[in-house]
Coordinates of C-alpha atoms and ligand atoms in Angstrom, one line a residue:
M119 CA 3.9 -4.0 11.8
T120 CA 5.9 -7.1 11.5
L121 CA 5.0 -8.4 7.9
D122 CA 3.4 -12.3 7.7
L123 CA 5.4 -13.0 4.6
A124 CA 5.2 -15.8 2.2
V125 CA 8.5 -15.5 -0.3
L126 CA 7.5 -17.7 -3.7
V127 CA 10.1 -19.3 -5.9
S128 CA 11.1 -20.8 -9.2
G129 CA 14.8 -21.3 -8.7
S130 CA 18.6 -20.3 -7.2
G131 CA 16.5 -18.4 -4.6
S132 CA 19.3 -15.7 -3.7
N133 CA 16.9 -12.5 -3.8
L134 CA 14.8 -14.7 -1.3
Q135 CA 18.4 -15.0 1.0
S136 CA 18.3 -11.8 0.7
I137 CA 15.5 -11.2 2.7
I138 CA 15.6 -13.8 5.5
D139 CA 19.1 -12.1 6.3
R140 CA 17.5 -9.0 6.3
V141 CA 14.9 -9.9 9.1
E142 CA 17.5 -12.3 10.6
A143 CA 20.0 -8.6 10.5
G144 CA 16.6 -7.3 12.4
V145 CA 16.2 -4.4 9.7
L146 CA 13.4 -6.2 7.9
D147 CA 10.3 -6.1 10.2
A148 CA 8.7 -9.4 8.9
R149 CA 8.3 -13.0 9.2
I150 CA 9.0 -15.5 6.2
R151 CA 5.6 -17.3 7.4
L152 CA 6.8 -20.0 4.0
V153 CA 8.6 -20.4 1.1
L154 CA 6.7 -21.7 -1.9
A155 CA 8.6 -22.4 -4.9
N156 CA 6.6 -24.6 -8.1
R157 CA 9.6 -26.3 -8.8
P158 CA 10.8 -29.4 -7.4
G159 CA 14.6 -28.3 -7.7
A160 CA 14.3 -24.9 -6.6
Y161 CA 17.4 -23.6 -4.5
G162 CA 15.2 -22.0 -3.0
L163 CA 13.4 -24.2 -1.2
E164 CA 17.1 -25.9 0.9
R165 CA 17.4 -22.1 1.8
A166 CA 14.4 -22.1 3.5
K167 CA 14.9 -25.3 4.9
K168 CA 18.3 -24.2 6.3
H169 CA 16.9 -21.6 8.3
G170 CA 14.3 -23.7 9.5
I171 CA 11.4 -21.6 7.4
P172 CA 8.4 -23.9 6.3
A173 CA 8.7 -25.2 2.3
V174 CA 6.4 -26.2 0.4
C175 CA 6.4 -27.5 -3.5
L176 CA 3.7 -26.9 -5.8
E177 CA 3.8 -28.2 -8.7
H178 CA 2.1 -26.6 -11.6
G179 CA 2.6 -29.0 -14.4
D180 CA -0.3 -31.0 -11.8
F181 CA -2.8 -28.6 -12.0
P182 CA -4.6 -28.8 -15.2
V183 CA -6.0 -24.9 -14.9
R184 CA -4.1 -22.0 -14.0
E185 CA -6.7 -20.6 -11.8
E186 CA -7.0 -24.2 -9.8
F187 CA -2.7 -24.0 -9.0
D188 CA -2.8 -20.4 -8.0
A189 CA -6.5 -21.6 -5.2
E190 CA -4.5 -23.4 -3.9
M191 CA -1.6 -21.9 -2.8
V192 CA -3.3 -19.2 -1.8
R193 CA -4.6 -22.1 0.7
R194 CA -1.3 -23.0 1.1
I195 CA -0.2 -19.3 2.1
R196 CA -3.3 -18.9 4.4
E197 CA -2.5 -22.3 6.0
H198 CA 0.4 -20.6 6.8
G199 CA -0.5 -17.7 7.8
A200 CA 1.4 -14.8 5.3
D201 CA -1.0 -11.9 3.9
A202 CA 1.5 -10.7 2.1
V203 CA 3.8 -12.0 -1.2
A204 CA 7.2 -11.6 -2.4
L205 CA 7.5 -13.3 -5.9
A206 CA 11.3 -13.8 -6.0
G207 CA 11.9 -15.0 -9.3
F208 CA 8.6 -17.2 -9.5
M209 CA 8.7 -17.5 -13.2
R210 CA 4.7 -17.6 -13.4
M211 CA 2.2 -15.0 -13.8
V212 CA -1.1 -15.3 -11.0
T213 CA -4.6 -14.7 -12.0
P214 CA -7.0 -12.8 -9.9
V215 CA -7.9 -15.3 -8.1
F216 CA -4.1 -15.2 -6.8
L217 CA -4.0 -11.3 -6.9
G218 CA -7.4 -10.8 -4.9
A219 CA -6.9 -13.0 -2.0
F220 CA -4.3 -10.2 -1.3
P221 CA -5.1 -7.1 -2.5
G222 CA -1.8 -4.7 -2.5
R223 CA 0.6 -7.3 -1.0
V224 CA 1.9 -9.3 -4.2
L225 CA 5.6 -7.4 -5.0
N226 CA 7.7 -9.0 -7.5
I227 CA 10.9 -8.1 -8.5
H228 CA 12.5 -7.7 -12.2
P229 CA 15.9 -7.4 -13.5
A230 CA 15.5 -4.4 -15.8
L231 CA 14.1 -0.5 -15.5
L232 CA 10.6 -1.4 -16.6
P233 CA 8.4 -0.4 -19.2
A234 CA 12.1 -2.1 -20.8
F235 CA 12.5 -5.4 -20.8
P236 CA 10.1 -7.3 -19.5
G237 CA 9.6 -11.4 -19.4
V238 CA 11.9 -14.0 -18.3
H239 CA 15.3 -12.7 -20.4
G240 CA 15.8 -8.7 -19.0
Q241 CA 19.4 -8.6 -18.5
R242 CA 20.4 -10.3 -21.4
D243 CA 17.7 -8.4 -23.2
A244 CA 19.2 -5.4 -22.4
A245 CA 23.1 -6.2 -22.8
D246 CA 22.0 -7.7 -26.5
Y247 CA 20.1 -4.2 -26.8
G248 CA 23.3 -1.8 -25.9
V249 CA 21.6 0.2 -23.4
R250 CA 24.0 1.9 -20.8
F251 CA 22.1 1.9 -18.1
S252 CA 19.7 -1.2 -16.6
G253 CA 18.7 -1.8 -13.2
C254 CA 16.2 -3.6 -11.2
T255 CA 12.4 -2.6 -10.3
V256 CA 10.2 -3.4 -7.6
H257 CA 6.2 -3.4 -8.7
F258 CA 3.0 -4.5 -7.2
V259 CA 2.2 -7.4 -9.1
D260 CA -1.0 -6.7 -11.1
E261 CA -2.6 -9.0 -14.0
K262 CA -0.1 -8.1 -16.8
M263 CA 3.8 -9.5 -16.9
D264 CA 6.0 -7.2 -14.7
H265 CA 3.9 -4.3 -15.2
G266 CA 2.2 -2.7 -12.1
P267 CA 3.2 0.3 -9.7
V268 CA 6.7 0.8 -9.5
I269 CA 8.2 1.2 -6.1
I270 CA 11.6 1.8 -6.1
Q271 CA 13.9 1.1 -9.0
A272 CA 17.9 1.2 -8.6
V273 CA 20.2 1.8 -11.7
V274 CA 23.9 0.1 -13.1
P275 CA 26.4 0.8 -15.8
A276 CA 26.0 -1.6 -18.8
Y277 CA 29.2 -1.9 -21.1
A278 CA 29.3 -2.9 -24.8
E279 CA 31.8 -5.6 -23.6
D280 CA 28.6 -7.3 -21.1
D281 CA 26.6 -10.0 -22.2
G282 CA 22.8 -11.1 -20.0
D283 CA 25.4 -12.6 -17.5
S284 CA 28.0 -9.9 -16.2
L285 CA 24.8 -7.0 -16.4
G286 CA 22.8 -9.7 -14.3
E287 CA 25.8 -10.3 -12.2
R288 CA 25.6 -6.7 -11.5
I289 CA 22.5 -6.0 -11.4
L290 CA 21.7 -8.8 -8.6
A291 CA 23.6 -7.0 -6.8
L292 CA 21.0 -4.0 -6.2
E293 CA 18.2 -7.0 -6.5
H294 CA 19.3 -7.9 -2.8
R295 CA 19.0 -4.5 -1.8
V296 CA 15.8 -2.7 -3.2
Y297 CA 14.0 -5.9 -2.5
P298 CA 13.9 -5.9 1.2
Q299 CA 13.8 -2.0 1.0
A300 CA 10.1 -2.4 -0.5
L301 CA 9.5 -4.6 1.9
Q302 CA 10.2 -2.9 4.6
W303 CA 8.3 0.0 3.2
L304 CA 4.9 -2.3 2.9
A305 CA 5.5 -3.6 6.6
Q306 CA 5.6 -0.3 7.9
G307 CA 2.4 0.9 5.9
R308 CA 4.4 3.6 4.1
L309 CA 3.2 2.5 0.6
E310 CA 0.3 4.1 -1.0
I311 CA -1.1 3.3 -4.8
R312 CA -2.5 6.0 -6.5
G313 CA -3.7 5.1 -10.2
R314 CA 0.2 4.1 -12.0
K315 CA 2.1 5.9 -8.9
V316 CA 3.4 4.8 -5.6
V317 CA 3.6 7.5 -3.0
L318 CA 5.9 6.7 -0.4
A319 CA 5.0 8.1 2.5
P320 CA 8.0 9.7 5.1
A321 CA 9.8 7.7 7.5
P322 CA 8.3 7.6 11.2
S323 CA 11.1 8.3 12.9
A324 CA 14.6 8.8 11.3
G325 CA 14.9 10.7 7.9
V326 CA 16.5 9.3 4.4
A327 CA 20.0 7.9 5.2
T328 CA 22.2 9.8 2.1
V329 CA 24.4 6.4 0.9
G330 CA 27.9 6.3 -0.5
D331 CA 27.6 5.1 -4.3
G332 CA 25.8 7.2 -6.5
M333 CA 24.0 5.0 -8.3
V334 CA 22.0 3.5 -6.2
N335 CA 18.4 5.0 -6.0
P336 CA 18.8 7.7 -3.0
S337 CA 15.6 6.7 -1.4
L338 CA 17.3 3.2 -0.1
E339 CA 17.2 4.1 3.8
S340 CA 20.0 2.8 6.3
G341 CA 20.6 -0.9 6.1
F342 CA 19.8 -1.2 3.0
Ligands
GAR26 C1 15.9 -12.2 -10.4 O1 17.1 -11.6 -11.4 C2 15.3 -11.7 -10.5 O2 14.7 -10.2 -11.3 C3 14.3 -12.6 -12.1 O3 14.5 -13.6 -12.3 C4 15.9 -13.6 -11.0 C5 15.9 -14.7 -10.2 O4 17.2 -15.1 -8.9 N1 13.0 -12.6 -12.4 C6 12.3 -12.0 -13.1 O5 12.9 -12.3 -14.3 C7 10.8 -11.6 -13.3 N2 10.3 -11.4 -14.6 P1 16.9 -15.3 -7.4 O6 16.1 -16.5 -7.8 O7 18.7 -15.6 -7.6 O8 16.2 -15.0 -7.0

Protein backbone atom coordinates (compact mmCIF):
# COMPACT_ATOMS: atom_id res chain seq x y z
CA MET A 1 0.00 0.00 0.00
CA THR A 2 1.20 3.51 -0.69
CA LEU A 3 2.30 5.42 2.37
CA ASP A 4 0.90 8.93 2.73
CA LEU A 5 3.84 10.51 4.45
CA ALA A 6 4.73 13.78 6.17
CA VAL A 7 8.43 14.43 6.74
CA LEU A 8 9.43 16.75 9.59
CA VAL A 9 12.80 18.53 9.43
CA SER A 10 14.75 21.19 11.32
CA GLY A 11 17.85 21.52 9.16
CA SER A 12 19.63 20.33 6.04
CA GLY A 13 17.16 17.59 5.20
CA SER A 14 19.61 15.16 3.63
CA ASN A 15 17.50 12.29 5.01
CA LEU A 16 14.45 13.91 3.45
CA GLN A 17 16.40 13.96 0.17
CA SER A 18 17.16 10.24 0.43
CA ILE A 19 13.46 9.56 0.97
CA ILE A 20 12.49 11.74 -2.01
CA ASP A 21 15.09 9.98 -4.17
CA ARG A 22 13.86 6.50 -3.26
CA VAL A 23 10.26 7.51 -3.90
CA GLU A 24 11.21 8.92 -7.29
CA ALA A 25 13.24 5.78 -8.07
CA GLY A 26 10.12 3.70 -7.43
CA VAL A 27 11.59 1.58 -4.61
CA LEU A 28 9.79 3.33 -1.76
CA ASP A 29 6.04 3.13 -2.15
CA ALA A 30 5.13 6.50 -0.65
CA ARG A 31 3.71 9.89 -1.51
CA ILE A 32 5.31 12.73 0.44
CA ARG A 33 2.24 14.81 1.15
CA LEU A 34 3.98 17.48 3.21
CA VAL A 35 7.37 18.62 4.46
CA LEU A 36 7.05 20.54 7.70
CA ALA A 37 9.86 22.47 9.39
CA ASN A 38 10.01 24.22 12.75
CA ARG A 39 12.76 26.62 11.60
CA PRO A 40 12.35 29.04 8.68
CA GLY A 41 15.95 28.54 7.48
CA ALA A 42 15.66 24.75 7.26
CA TYR A 43 17.13 23.78 3.89
CA GLY A 44 14.78 20.80 3.82
CA LEU A 45 12.01 23.25 2.84
CA GLU A 46 13.97 24.17 -0.31
CA ARG A 47 14.55 20.53 -1.14
CA ALA A 48 10.80 19.91 -0.93
CA LYS A 49 9.95 22.86 -3.17
CA LYS A 50 12.47 21.69 -5.80
CA HIS A 51 10.52 18.44 -6.02
CA GLY A 52 7.08 20.04 -6.03
CA ILE A 53 6.27 18.83 -2.52
CA PRO A 54 4.13 21.10 -0.29
CA ALA A 55 6.39 22.70 2.32
CA VAL A 56 5.27 24.51 5.45
CA CYS A 57 7.16 26.18 8.26
CA LEU A 58 5.62 26.41 11.71
CA GLU A 59 7.87 28.17 14.18
CA HIS A 60 7.53 26.49 17.55
CA GLY A 61 8.41 29.80 19.24
CA ASP A 62 5.06 31.16 18.05
CA PHE A 63 3.26 28.64 20.27
CA PRO A 64 3.46 29.26 24.00
CA VAL A 65 2.40 25.71 24.84
CA ARG A 66 4.08 22.61 23.39
CA GLU A 67 0.76 20.80 22.93
CA GLU A 68 -0.64 23.70 20.90
CA PHE A 69 2.28 23.47 18.51
CA ASP A 70 1.74 19.72 18.18
CA ALA A 71 -2.00 20.15 17.61
CA GLU A 72 -1.29 22.61 14.79
CA MET A 73 1.22 20.20 13.22
CA VAL A 74 -1.38 17.43 13.38
CA ARG A 75 -3.92 19.70 11.73
CA ARG A 76 -1.56 20.58 8.86
CA ILE A 77 -0.43 17.00 8.34
CA ARG A 78 -4.00 15.72 8.17
CA GLU A 79 -5.05 18.61 5.95
CA HIS A 80 -2.42 17.47 3.42
CA GLY A 81 -3.64 13.88 3.54
CA ALA A 82 -0.74 12.25 5.39
CA ASP A 83 -1.27 9.60 8.07
CA ALA A 84 2.33 8.58 8.75
CA VAL A 85 5.22 10.75 9.88
CA ALA A 86 8.99 10.54 9.49
CA LEU A 87 11.01 12.72 11.83
CA ALA A 88 14.16 13.43 9.81
CA GLY A 89 16.48 15.61 11.84
CA PHE A 90 13.49 17.18 13.58
CA MET A 91 15.09 18.51 16.75
CA ARG A 92 12.03 18.75 18.90
CA MET A 93 10.23 16.32 21.17
CA VAL A 94 6.64 15.52 20.29
CA THR A 95 3.90 15.12 22.90
CA PRO A 96 1.08 12.57 23.29
CA VAL A 97 -1.14 15.02 21.39
CA PHE A 98 0.98 14.30 18.32
CA LEU A 99 1.64 10.61 18.91
CA GLY A 100 -2.04 9.92 19.63
CA ALA A 101 -2.99 11.32 16.22
CA PHE A 102 -0.82 8.79 14.32
CA PRO A 103 -0.58 5.71 16.55
CA GLY A 104 2.25 3.39 15.53
CA ARG A 105 3.00 5.56 12.52
CA VAL A 106 5.64 8.04 13.72
CA LEU A 107 9.26 7.09 13.02
CA ASN A 108 12.55 8.76 13.90
CA ILE A 109 16.16 8.33 12.85
CA HIS A 110 19.01 8.80 15.29
CA PRO A 111 22.74 8.91 14.46
CA ALA A 112 23.90 6.39 17.08
CA LEU A 113 23.22 2.82 18.14
CA LEU A 114 20.44 3.37 20.67
CA PRO A 115 20.15 3.11 23.59
CA ALA A 116 23.72 4.48 23.48
CA PHE A 117 24.19 8.19 22.91
CA PRO A 118 20.67 9.61 22.63
CA GLY A 119 20.23 13.36 22.31
CA VAL A 120 21.25 16.05 19.89
CA HIS A 121 24.98 15.19 19.61
CA GLY A 122 24.88 11.40 19.15
CA GLN A 123 27.79 11.34 16.69
CA ARG A 124 30.05 13.60 18.77
CA ASP A 125 29.23 11.84 22.03
CA ALA A 126 30.10 8.45 20.51
CA ALA A 127 33.36 9.75 18.99
CA ASP A 128 34.38 11.42 22.26
CA TYR A 129 33.60 8.25 24.20
CA GLY A 130 36.03 6.34 22.00
CA VAL A 131 33.69 3.59 20.82
CA ARG A 132 34.97 1.25 18.08
CA PHE A 133 31.61 1.01 16.36
CA SER A 134 28.66 3.30 16.05
CA GLY A 135 25.84 3.66 13.58
CA CYS A 136 22.26 4.71 13.25
CA THR A 137 18.87 3.60 14.49
CA VAL A 138 15.39 3.97 13.03
CA HIS A 139 12.74 3.51 15.69
CA PHE A 140 9.10 4.11 16.46
CA VAL A 141 8.67 7.29 18.44
CA ASP A 142 7.32 7.25 21.97
CA GLU A 143 7.13 9.95 24.63
CA LYS A 144 10.78 9.68 25.64
CA MET A 145 13.64 11.08 23.60
CA ASP A 146 15.26 8.65 21.11
CA HIS A 147 13.62 5.75 22.91
CA GLY A 148 10.84 3.79 21.16
CA PRO A 149 11.00 0.24 19.67
CA VAL A 150 13.89 -0.27 17.24
CA ILE A 151 13.07 -1.04 13.60
CA ILE A 152 16.54 -1.20 12.05
CA GLN A 153 20.11 -0.39 13.01
CA ALA A 154 23.24 -0.26 10.88
CA VAL A 155 26.84 -0.19 12.04
CA VAL A 156 29.98 1.67 10.99
CA PRO A 157 33.51 1.46 12.41
CA ALA A 158 34.75 4.34 14.57
CA TYR A 159 38.44 5.27 14.83
CA ALA A 160 40.55 7.04 17.42
CA GLU A 161 41.09 9.88 14.93
CA ASP A 162 37.34 10.44 14.54
CA ASP A 163 35.52 13.47 15.77
CA GLY A 164 31.77 13.98 15.59
CA ASP A 165 32.02 15.31 12.04
CA SER A 166 34.04 12.49 10.51
CA LEU A 167 32.08 9.79 12.31
CA GLY A 168 28.83 11.60 11.55
CA GLU A 169 29.60 11.63 7.83
CA ARG A 170 30.13 7.86 7.82
CA ILE A 171 26.90 7.36 9.75
CA LEU A 172 24.89 9.70 7.54
CA ALA A 173 25.69 7.63 4.44
CA LEU A 174 23.99 4.68 6.13
CA GLU A 175 21.10 6.76 7.42
CA HIS A 176 20.25 7.50 3.81
CA ARG A 177 19.80 3.77 3.17
CA VAL A 178 18.12 2.51 6.31
CA TYR A 179 15.46 5.21 6.67
CA PRO A 180 13.85 4.62 3.27
CA GLN A 181 14.06 0.87 3.97
CA ALA A 182 12.23 1.22 7.29
CA LEU A 183 9.58 3.38 5.64
CA GLN A 184 9.09 0.81 2.90
CA TRP A 185 8.47 -1.83 5.57
CA LEU A 186 5.88 0.49 7.13
CA ALA A 187 4.30 1.03 3.70
CA GLN A 188 4.11 -2.74 3.23
CA GLY A 189 2.47 -3.19 6.64
CA ARG A 190 5.27 -5.52 7.71
CA LEU A 191 6.15 -3.95 11.07
CA GLU A 192 4.48 -5.30 14.18
CA ILE A 193 5.25 -3.79 17.59
CA ARG A 194 5.35 -6.39 20.38
CA GLY A 195 6.18 -4.56 23.58
CA ARG A 196 9.69 -3.17 23.12
CA LYS A 197 10.36 -5.28 20.05
CA VAL A 198 9.50 -4.86 16.41
CA VAL A 199 8.83 -7.99 14.37
CA LEU A 200 9.42 -7.72 10.63
CA ALA A 201 7.07 -9.90 8.57
CA PRO A 202 8.65 -11.67 5.59
CA ALA A 203 8.69 -9.89 2.24
CA PRO A 204 5.49 -10.51 0.26
CA SER A 205 7.36 -11.96 -2.71
CA ALA A 206 11.15 -12.14 -3.05
CA GLY A 207 13.44 -13.09 -0.16
CA VAL A 208 15.89 -10.80 1.55
CA ALA A 209 18.68 -9.61 -0.73
CA THR A 210 22.28 -10.09 0.24
CA VAL A 211 24.18 -6.85 0.52
CA GLY A 212 27.81 -6.63 -0.52
CA ASP A 213 29.39 -4.77 2.36
CA GLY A 214 29.36 -6.75 5.57
CA MET A 215 29.04 -3.72 7.84
CA VAL A 216 25.51 -2.94 6.73
CA ASN A 217 22.52 -4.40 8.46
CA PRO A 218 21.86 -7.65 6.56
CA SER A 219 18.12 -7.05 6.56
CA LEU A 220 18.43 -4.26 3.98
CA GLU A 221 16.58 -5.37 0.90
CA SER A 222 17.36 -4.88 -2.76
CA GLY A 223 17.18 -1.20 -3.82
CA PHE A 224 18.17 0.23 -0.41
C1 LIG B 1 20.72 13.21 11.09
O1 LIG B 1 22.03 12.75 11.34
C2 LIG B 1 19.75 12.61 12.08
O2 LIG B 1 20.03 11.29 12.41
C3 LIG B 1 19.94 13.52 13.26
O3 LIG B 1 19.98 14.80 12.69
C4 LIG B 1 20.61 14.71 11.42
C5 LIG B 1 19.75 15.42 10.40
O4 LIG B 1 20.40 15.48 9.16
N1 LIG B 1 18.87 13.38 14.24
C6 LIG B 1 19.07 13.41 15.56
O5 LIG B 1 20.15 13.65 16.07
C7 LIG B 1 17.85 13.12 16.40
N2 LIG B 1 18.19 12.95 17.77
P1 LIG B 1 19.59 15.86 7.85
O6 LIG B 1 18.80 17.14 8.17
O7 LIG B 1 20.66 16.11 6.83
O8 LIG B 1 18.69 14.72 7.51
